[in-house]
mmCIF file of C-alpha atoms and ligand atoms in Angstrom:
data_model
loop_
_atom_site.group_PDB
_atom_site.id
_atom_site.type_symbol
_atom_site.label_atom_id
_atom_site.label_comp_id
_atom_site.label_asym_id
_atom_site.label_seq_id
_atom_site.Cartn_x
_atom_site.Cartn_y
_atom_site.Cartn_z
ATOM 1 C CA UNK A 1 37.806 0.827 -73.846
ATOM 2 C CA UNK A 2 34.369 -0.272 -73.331
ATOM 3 C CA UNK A 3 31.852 2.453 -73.707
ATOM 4 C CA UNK A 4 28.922 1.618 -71.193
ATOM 5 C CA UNK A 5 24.999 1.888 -73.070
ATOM 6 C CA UNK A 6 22.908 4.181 -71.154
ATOM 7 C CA UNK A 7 19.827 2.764 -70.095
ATOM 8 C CA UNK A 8 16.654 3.946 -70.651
ATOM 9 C CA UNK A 9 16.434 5.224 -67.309
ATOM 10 C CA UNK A 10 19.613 7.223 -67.949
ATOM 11 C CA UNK A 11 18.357 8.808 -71.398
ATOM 12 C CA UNK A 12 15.128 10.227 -69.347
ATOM 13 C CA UNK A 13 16.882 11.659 -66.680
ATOM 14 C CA UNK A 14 19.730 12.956 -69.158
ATOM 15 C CA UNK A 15 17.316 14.580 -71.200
ATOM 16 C CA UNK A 16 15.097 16.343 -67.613
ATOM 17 C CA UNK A 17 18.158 18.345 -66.899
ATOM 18 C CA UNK A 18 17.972 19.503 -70.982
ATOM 19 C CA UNK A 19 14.658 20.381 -70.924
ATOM 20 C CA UNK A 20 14.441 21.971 -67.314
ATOM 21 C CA UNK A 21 17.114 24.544 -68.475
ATOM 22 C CA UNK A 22 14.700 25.111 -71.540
ATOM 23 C CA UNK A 23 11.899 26.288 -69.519
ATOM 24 C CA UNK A 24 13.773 27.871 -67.108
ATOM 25 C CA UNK A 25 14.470 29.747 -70.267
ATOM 26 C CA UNK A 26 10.843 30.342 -71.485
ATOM 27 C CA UNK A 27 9.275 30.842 -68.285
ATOM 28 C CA UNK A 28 11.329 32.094 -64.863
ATOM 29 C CA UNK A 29 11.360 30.026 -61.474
ATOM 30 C CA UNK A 30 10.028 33.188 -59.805
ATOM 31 C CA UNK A 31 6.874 33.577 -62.247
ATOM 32 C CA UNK A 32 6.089 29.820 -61.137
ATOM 33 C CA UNK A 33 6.354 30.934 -57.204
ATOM 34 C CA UNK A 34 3.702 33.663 -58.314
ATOM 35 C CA UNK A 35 1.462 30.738 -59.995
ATOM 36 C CA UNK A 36 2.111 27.916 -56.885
ATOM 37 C CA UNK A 37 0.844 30.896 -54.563
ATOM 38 C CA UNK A 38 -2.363 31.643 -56.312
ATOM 39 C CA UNK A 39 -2.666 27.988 -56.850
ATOM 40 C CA UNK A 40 -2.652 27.272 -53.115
ATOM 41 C CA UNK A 41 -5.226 30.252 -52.567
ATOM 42 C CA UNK A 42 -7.310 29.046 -55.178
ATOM 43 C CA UNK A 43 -6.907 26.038 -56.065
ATOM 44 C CA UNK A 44 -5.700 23.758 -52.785
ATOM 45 C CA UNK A 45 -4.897 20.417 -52.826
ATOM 46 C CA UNK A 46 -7.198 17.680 -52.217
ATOM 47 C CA UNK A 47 -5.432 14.994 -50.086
ATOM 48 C CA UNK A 48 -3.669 12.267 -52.053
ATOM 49 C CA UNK A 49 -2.670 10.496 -49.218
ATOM 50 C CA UNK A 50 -5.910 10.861 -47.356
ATOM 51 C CA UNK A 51 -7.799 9.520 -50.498
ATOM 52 C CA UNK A 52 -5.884 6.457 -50.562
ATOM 53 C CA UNK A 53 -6.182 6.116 -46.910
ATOM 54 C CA UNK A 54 -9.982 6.897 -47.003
ATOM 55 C CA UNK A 55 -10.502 3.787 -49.997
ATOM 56 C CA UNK A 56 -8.343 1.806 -47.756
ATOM 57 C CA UNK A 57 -10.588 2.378 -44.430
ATOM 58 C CA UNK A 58 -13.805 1.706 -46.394
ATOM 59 C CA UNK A 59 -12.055 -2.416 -46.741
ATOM 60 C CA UNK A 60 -11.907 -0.999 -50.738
ATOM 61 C CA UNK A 61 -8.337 -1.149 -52.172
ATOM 62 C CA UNK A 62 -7.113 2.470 -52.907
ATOM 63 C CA UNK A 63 -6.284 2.923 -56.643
ATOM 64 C CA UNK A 64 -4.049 5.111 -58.184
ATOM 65 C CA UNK A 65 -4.938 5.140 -61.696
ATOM 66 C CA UNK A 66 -2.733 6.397 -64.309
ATOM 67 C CA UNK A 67 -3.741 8.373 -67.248
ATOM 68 C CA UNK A 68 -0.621 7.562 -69.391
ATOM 69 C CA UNK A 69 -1.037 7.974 -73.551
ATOM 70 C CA UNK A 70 2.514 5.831 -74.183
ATOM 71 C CA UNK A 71 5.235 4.080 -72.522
ATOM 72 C CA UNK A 72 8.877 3.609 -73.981
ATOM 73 C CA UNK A 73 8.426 -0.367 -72.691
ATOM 74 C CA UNK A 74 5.161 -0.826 -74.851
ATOM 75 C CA UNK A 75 4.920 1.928 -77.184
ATOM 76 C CA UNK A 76 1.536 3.636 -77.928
ATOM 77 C CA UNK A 77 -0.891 2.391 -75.432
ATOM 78 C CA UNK A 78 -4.302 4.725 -76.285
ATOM 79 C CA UNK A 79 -4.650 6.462 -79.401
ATOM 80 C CA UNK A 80 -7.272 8.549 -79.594
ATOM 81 C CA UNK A 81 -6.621 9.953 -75.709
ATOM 82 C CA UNK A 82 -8.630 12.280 -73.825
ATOM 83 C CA UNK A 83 -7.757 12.830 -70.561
ATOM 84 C CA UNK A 84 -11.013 14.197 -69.796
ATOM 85 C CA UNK A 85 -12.879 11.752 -70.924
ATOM 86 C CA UNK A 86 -10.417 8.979 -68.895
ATOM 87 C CA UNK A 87 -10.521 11.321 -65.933
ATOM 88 C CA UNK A 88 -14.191 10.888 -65.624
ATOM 89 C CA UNK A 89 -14.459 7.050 -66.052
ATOM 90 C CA UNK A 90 -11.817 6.350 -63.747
ATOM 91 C CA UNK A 91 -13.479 8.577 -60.531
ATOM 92 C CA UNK A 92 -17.052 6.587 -61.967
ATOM 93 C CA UNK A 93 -14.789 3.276 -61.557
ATOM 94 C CA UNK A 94 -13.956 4.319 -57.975
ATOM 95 C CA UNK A 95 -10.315 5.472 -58.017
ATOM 96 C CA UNK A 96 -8.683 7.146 -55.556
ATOM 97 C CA UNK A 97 -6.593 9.291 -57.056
ATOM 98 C CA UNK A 98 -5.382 10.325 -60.747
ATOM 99 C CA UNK A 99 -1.475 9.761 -61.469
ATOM 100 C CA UNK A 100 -0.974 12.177 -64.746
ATOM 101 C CA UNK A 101 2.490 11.224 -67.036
ATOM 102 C CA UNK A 102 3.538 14.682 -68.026
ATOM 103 C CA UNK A 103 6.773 14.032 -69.980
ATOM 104 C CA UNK A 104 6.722 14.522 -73.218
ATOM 105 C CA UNK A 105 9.223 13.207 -74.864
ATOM 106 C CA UNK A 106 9.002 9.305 -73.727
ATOM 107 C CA UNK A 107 5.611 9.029 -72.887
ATOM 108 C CA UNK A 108 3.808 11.528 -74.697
ATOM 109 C CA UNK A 109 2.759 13.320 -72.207
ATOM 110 C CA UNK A 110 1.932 17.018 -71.258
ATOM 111 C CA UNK A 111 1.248 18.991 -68.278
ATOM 112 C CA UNK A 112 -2.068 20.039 -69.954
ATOM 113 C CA UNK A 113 -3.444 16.521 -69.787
ATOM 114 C CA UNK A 114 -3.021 17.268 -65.845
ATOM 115 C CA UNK A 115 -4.549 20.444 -65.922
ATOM 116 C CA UNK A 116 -7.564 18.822 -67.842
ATOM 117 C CA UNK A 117 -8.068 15.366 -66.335
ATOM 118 C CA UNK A 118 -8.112 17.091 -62.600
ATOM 119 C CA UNK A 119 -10.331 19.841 -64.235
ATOM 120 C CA UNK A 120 -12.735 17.481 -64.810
ATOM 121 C CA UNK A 121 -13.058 15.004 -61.954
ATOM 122 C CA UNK A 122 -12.968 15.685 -57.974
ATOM 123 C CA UNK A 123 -9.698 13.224 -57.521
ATOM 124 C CA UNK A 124 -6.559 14.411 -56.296
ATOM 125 C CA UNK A 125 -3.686 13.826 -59.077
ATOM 126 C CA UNK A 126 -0.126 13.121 -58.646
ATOM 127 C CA UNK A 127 2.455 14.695 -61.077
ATOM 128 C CA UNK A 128 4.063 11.733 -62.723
ATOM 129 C CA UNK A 129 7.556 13.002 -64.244
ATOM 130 C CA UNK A 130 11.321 12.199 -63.595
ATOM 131 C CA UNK A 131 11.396 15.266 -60.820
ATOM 132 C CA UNK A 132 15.427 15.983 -60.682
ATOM 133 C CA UNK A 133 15.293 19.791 -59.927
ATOM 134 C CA UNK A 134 12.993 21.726 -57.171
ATOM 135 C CA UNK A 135 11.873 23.638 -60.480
ATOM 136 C CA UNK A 136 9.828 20.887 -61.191
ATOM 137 C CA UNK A 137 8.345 20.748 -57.512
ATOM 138 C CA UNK A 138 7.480 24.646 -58.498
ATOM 139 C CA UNK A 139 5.743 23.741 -61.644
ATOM 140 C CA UNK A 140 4.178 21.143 -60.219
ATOM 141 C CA UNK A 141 1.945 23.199 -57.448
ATOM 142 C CA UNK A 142 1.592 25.830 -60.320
ATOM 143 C CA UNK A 143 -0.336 23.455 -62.744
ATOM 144 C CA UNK A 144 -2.190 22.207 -59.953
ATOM 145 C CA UNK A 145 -1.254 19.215 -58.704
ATOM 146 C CA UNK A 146 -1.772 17.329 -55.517
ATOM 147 C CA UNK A 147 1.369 15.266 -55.002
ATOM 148 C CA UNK A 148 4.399 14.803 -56.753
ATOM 149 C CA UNK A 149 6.544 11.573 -57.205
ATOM 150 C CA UNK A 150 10.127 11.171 -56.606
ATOM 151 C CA UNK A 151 11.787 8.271 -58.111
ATOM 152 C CA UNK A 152 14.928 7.448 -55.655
ATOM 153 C CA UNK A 153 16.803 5.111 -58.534
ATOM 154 C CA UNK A 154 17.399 9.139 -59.589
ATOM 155 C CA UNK A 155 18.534 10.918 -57.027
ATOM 156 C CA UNK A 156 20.969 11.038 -54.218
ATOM 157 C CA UNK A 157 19.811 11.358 -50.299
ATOM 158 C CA UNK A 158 20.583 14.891 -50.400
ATOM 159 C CA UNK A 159 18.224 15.220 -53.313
ATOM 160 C CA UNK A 160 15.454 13.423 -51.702
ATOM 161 C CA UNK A 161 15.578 15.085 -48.599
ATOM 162 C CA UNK A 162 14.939 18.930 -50.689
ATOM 163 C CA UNK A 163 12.426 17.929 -52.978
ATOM 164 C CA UNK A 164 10.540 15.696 -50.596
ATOM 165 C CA UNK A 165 10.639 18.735 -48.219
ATOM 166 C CA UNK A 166 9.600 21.347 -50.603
ATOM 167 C CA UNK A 167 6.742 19.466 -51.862
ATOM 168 C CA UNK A 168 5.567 18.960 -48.183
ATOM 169 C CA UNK A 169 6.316 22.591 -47.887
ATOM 170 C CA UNK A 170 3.939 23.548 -50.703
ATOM 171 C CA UNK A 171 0.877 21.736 -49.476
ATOM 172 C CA UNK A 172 1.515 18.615 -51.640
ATOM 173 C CA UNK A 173 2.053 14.890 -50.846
ATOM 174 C CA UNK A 174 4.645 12.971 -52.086
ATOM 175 C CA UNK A 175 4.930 9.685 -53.406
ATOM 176 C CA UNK A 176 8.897 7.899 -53.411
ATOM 177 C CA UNK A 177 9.046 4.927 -55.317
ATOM 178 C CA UNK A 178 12.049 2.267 -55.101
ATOM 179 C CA UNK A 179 12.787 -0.577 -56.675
ATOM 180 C CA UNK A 180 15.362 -2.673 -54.440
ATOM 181 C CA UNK A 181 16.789 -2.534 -50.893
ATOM 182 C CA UNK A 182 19.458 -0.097 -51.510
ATOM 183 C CA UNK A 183 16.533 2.289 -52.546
ATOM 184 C CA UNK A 184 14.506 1.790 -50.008
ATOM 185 C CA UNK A 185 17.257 2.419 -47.389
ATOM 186 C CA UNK A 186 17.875 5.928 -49.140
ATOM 187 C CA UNK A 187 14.119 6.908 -49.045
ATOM 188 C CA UNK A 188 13.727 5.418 -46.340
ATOM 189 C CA UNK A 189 16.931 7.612 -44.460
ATOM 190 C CA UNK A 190 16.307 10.475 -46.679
ATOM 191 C CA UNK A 191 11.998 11.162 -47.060
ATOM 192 C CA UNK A 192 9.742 11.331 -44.510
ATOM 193 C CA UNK A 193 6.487 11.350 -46.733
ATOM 194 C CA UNK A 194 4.156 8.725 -45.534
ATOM 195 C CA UNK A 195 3.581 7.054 -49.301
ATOM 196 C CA UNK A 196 6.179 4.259 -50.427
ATOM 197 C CA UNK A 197 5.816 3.074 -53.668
ATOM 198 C CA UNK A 198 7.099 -0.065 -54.658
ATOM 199 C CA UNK A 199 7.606 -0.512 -58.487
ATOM 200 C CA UNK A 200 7.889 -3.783 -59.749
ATOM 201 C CA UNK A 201 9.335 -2.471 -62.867
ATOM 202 C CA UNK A 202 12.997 -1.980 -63.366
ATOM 203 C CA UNK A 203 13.176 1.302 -65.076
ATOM 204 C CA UNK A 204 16.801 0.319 -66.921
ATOM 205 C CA UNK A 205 15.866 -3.040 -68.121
ATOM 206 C CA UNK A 206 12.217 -3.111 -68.336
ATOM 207 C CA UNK A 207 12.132 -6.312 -66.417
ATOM 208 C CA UNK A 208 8.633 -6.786 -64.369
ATOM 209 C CA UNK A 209 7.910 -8.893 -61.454
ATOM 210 C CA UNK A 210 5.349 -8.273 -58.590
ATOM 211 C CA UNK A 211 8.095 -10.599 -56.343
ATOM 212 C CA UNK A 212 9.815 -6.579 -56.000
ATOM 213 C CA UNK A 213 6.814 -6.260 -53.501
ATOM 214 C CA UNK A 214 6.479 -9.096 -51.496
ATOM 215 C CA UNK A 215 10.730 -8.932 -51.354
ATOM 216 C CA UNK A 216 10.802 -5.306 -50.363
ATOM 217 C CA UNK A 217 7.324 -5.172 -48.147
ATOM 218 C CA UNK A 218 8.484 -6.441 -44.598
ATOM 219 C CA UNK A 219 11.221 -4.126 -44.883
ATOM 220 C CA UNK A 220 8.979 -1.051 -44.719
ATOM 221 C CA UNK A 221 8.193 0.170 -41.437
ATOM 222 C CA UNK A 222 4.642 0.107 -40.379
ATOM 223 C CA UNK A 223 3.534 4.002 -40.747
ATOM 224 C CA UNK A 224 4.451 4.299 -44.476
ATOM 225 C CA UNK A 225 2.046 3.459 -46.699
ATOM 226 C CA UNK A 226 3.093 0.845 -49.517
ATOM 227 C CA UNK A 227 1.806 1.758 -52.615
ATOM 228 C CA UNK A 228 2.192 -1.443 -55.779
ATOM 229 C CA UNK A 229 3.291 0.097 -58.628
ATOM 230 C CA UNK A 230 3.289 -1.363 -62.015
ATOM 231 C CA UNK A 231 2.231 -4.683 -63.703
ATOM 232 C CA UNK A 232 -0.927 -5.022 -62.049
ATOM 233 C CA UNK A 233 -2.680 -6.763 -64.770
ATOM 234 C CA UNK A 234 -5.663 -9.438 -63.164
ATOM 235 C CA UNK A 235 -7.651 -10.560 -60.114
ATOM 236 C CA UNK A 236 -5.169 -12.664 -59.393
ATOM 237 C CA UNK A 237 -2.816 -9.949 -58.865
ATOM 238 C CA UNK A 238 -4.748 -7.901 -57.185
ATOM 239 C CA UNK A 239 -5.936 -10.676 -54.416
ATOM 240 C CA UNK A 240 -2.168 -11.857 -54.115
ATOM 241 C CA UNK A 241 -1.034 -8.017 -52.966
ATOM 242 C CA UNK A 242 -4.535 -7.932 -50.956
ATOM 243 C CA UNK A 243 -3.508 -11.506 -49.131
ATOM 244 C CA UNK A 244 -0.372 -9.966 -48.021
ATOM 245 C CA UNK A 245 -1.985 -6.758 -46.817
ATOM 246 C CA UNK A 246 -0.898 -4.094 -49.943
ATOM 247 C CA UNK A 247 -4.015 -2.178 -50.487
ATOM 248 C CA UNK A 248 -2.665 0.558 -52.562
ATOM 249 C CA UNK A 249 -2.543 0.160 -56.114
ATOM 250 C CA UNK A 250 -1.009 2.259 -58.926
ATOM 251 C CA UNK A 251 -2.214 1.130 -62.650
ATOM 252 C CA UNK A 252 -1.443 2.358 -66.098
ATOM 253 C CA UNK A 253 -1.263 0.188 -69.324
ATOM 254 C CA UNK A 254 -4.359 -2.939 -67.770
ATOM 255 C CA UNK A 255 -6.991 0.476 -67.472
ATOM 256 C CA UNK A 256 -5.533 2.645 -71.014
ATOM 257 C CA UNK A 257 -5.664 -0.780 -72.809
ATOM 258 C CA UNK A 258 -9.166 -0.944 -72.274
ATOM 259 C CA UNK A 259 -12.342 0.465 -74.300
ATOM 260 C CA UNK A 260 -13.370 1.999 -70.894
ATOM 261 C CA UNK A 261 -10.870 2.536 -68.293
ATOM 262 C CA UNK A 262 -12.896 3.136 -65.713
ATOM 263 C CA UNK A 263 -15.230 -0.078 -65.663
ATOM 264 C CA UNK A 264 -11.936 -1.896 -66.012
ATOM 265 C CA UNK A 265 -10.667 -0.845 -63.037
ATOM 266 C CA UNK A 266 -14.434 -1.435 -61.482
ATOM 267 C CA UNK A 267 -13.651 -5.106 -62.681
ATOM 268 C CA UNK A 268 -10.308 -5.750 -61.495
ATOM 269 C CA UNK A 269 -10.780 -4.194 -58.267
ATOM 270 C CA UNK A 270 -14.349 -5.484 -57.520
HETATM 271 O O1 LIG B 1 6.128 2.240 -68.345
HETATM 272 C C1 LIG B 1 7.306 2.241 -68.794
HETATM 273 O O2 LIG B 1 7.621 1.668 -69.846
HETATM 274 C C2 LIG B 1 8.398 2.981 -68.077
HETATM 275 C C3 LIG B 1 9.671 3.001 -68.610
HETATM 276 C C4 LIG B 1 10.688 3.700 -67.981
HETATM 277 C C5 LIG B 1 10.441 4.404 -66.832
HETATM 278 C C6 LIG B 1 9.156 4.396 -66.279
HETATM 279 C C7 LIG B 1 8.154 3.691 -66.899
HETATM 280 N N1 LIG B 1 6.868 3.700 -66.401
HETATM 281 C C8 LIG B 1 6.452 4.417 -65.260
HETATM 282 C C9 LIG B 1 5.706 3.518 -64.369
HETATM 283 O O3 LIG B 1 6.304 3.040 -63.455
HETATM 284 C C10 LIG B 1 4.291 3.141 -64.727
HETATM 285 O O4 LIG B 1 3.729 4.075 -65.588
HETATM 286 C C11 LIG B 1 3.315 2.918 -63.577
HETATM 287 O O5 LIG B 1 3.875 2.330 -62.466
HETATM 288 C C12 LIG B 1 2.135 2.064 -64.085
HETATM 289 O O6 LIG B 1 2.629 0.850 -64.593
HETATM 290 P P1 LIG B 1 1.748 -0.100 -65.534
HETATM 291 O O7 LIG B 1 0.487 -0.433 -64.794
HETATM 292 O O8 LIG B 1 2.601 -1.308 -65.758
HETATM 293 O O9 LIG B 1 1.460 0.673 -66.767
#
């Protein structure tokens, strides 16, 4: 008998269900409704979707830029890392919006790092996590964030359909990333939040090529928003998405590479 190798993809998700039922644990879904409420009094949310669409109106692209300490692809991508400090450059460099890695155990991430980086800029911020469970969706809102992002290669139509609701439900914007037709079909049947993210990466090999986008864009009906997502590394890239009309942008390891994120992402996006 052959025993199939999970992908990476596969470990991640594996392990969300783990870790969900340890906070569930530690800290009860109903003490998280309590925190999502006061965060929604106090704290709203500041319009992901309209901050992308605002860059985009102003001819500028809209950038989505991603405050991400480590990868499982490349390993340790900024070391030291202070999200505070990146959260600043980047709104200087004229992003959009903040997208905030919160898993911890494959990217290093924490939900802190959200909490701080939105704390100290005036961008909206999307949770970026491997959201399985409408816990998550709960937690989200209660640390403060502006939009959450469902990944469909994780979750059935069913799935989609809840969380995308609930987020929508809770004042936030959601962004639903695929990676081939069959995915888009689902989020397309399944989600009616406005932002589609296309990710050029394939999240159980690795494998990266900005062809995803120009295969999947036509396919995407007009009033969705198509938002790049990974491997977005030049001028060259960034012109050959703008030539065939993508204006949204999301961008990780090209800014945390650099000594300062934010005038990188002035450069590449000038
Ligand atoms: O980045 C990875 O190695 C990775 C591995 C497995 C699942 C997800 C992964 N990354 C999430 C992302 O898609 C990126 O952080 C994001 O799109 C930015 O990509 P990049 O500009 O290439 O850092």
């Amino acid at each position: 008998m052959q025993v199939e190798t999970p992908t990476i993809l596969k470990k991640i998700v594996a392990r969300k269900y783990e870790e969900i039922a340890e906070r569930q644990a530690r800290t009860p879904y109903a003490n998280l409704e309590i925190a999502a409420a006061a965060a929604n009094a106090h704290n709203p949310t500041r319009g992901f979707a309209q901050a992308l669409r605002r860059k985009i109106g102003q001819g500028k692209a809209g950038v989505i830029a991603e405050v991400k300490k480590a990868s499982p692809s490349k390993g340790i991508l900024r070391d030291p890392f202070s999200p505070k400090d990146i959260a600043i450059s980047y709104e200087k460099g004229g992003a959009a919006c903040l997208s905030v890695l919160t898993d911890q155990d494959f990217f290093q991430g924490h939900e802190d790092y959200l909490v701080e980086a939105r704390a100290a800029c005036g961008l909206p911020v999307i949770r970026k996590d491997f959201i399985v469970d409408p816990y998550q969706v709960m937690e989200a809102r209660s640390i403060g964030a502006d939009c959450i992002l469902l990944i469909a290669a994780c979750l059935t139509g069913k799935e989609l359909r809840e969380l995308d609701q609930m987020a929508r439900d809770l004042s936030m914007d959601v962004l639903v990333e695929v990676h081939n037709r069959a995915e888009l079909e689902l989020a397309l049947e399944y989600t009616e939040t406005e932002l589609l993210g296309i990710n050029n990466r394939d999240l159980h090999t690795f494998e990266l090529s900005l062809q995803h986008t120009f295969e999947l864009m036509n396919d995407v009906p007009k009033d969705r928003l198509i938002v790049t997502e990974s491997g977005i590394h030049t001028r060259d890239d960034v012109a050959a998405m703008r030539e065939n009309n993508i204006h949204a942008f999301l961008v990780g390891e090209a800014f945390m590479k650099a000594d300062d994120p934010g005038e990188k992402l002035a450069e590449l996006f000038k």
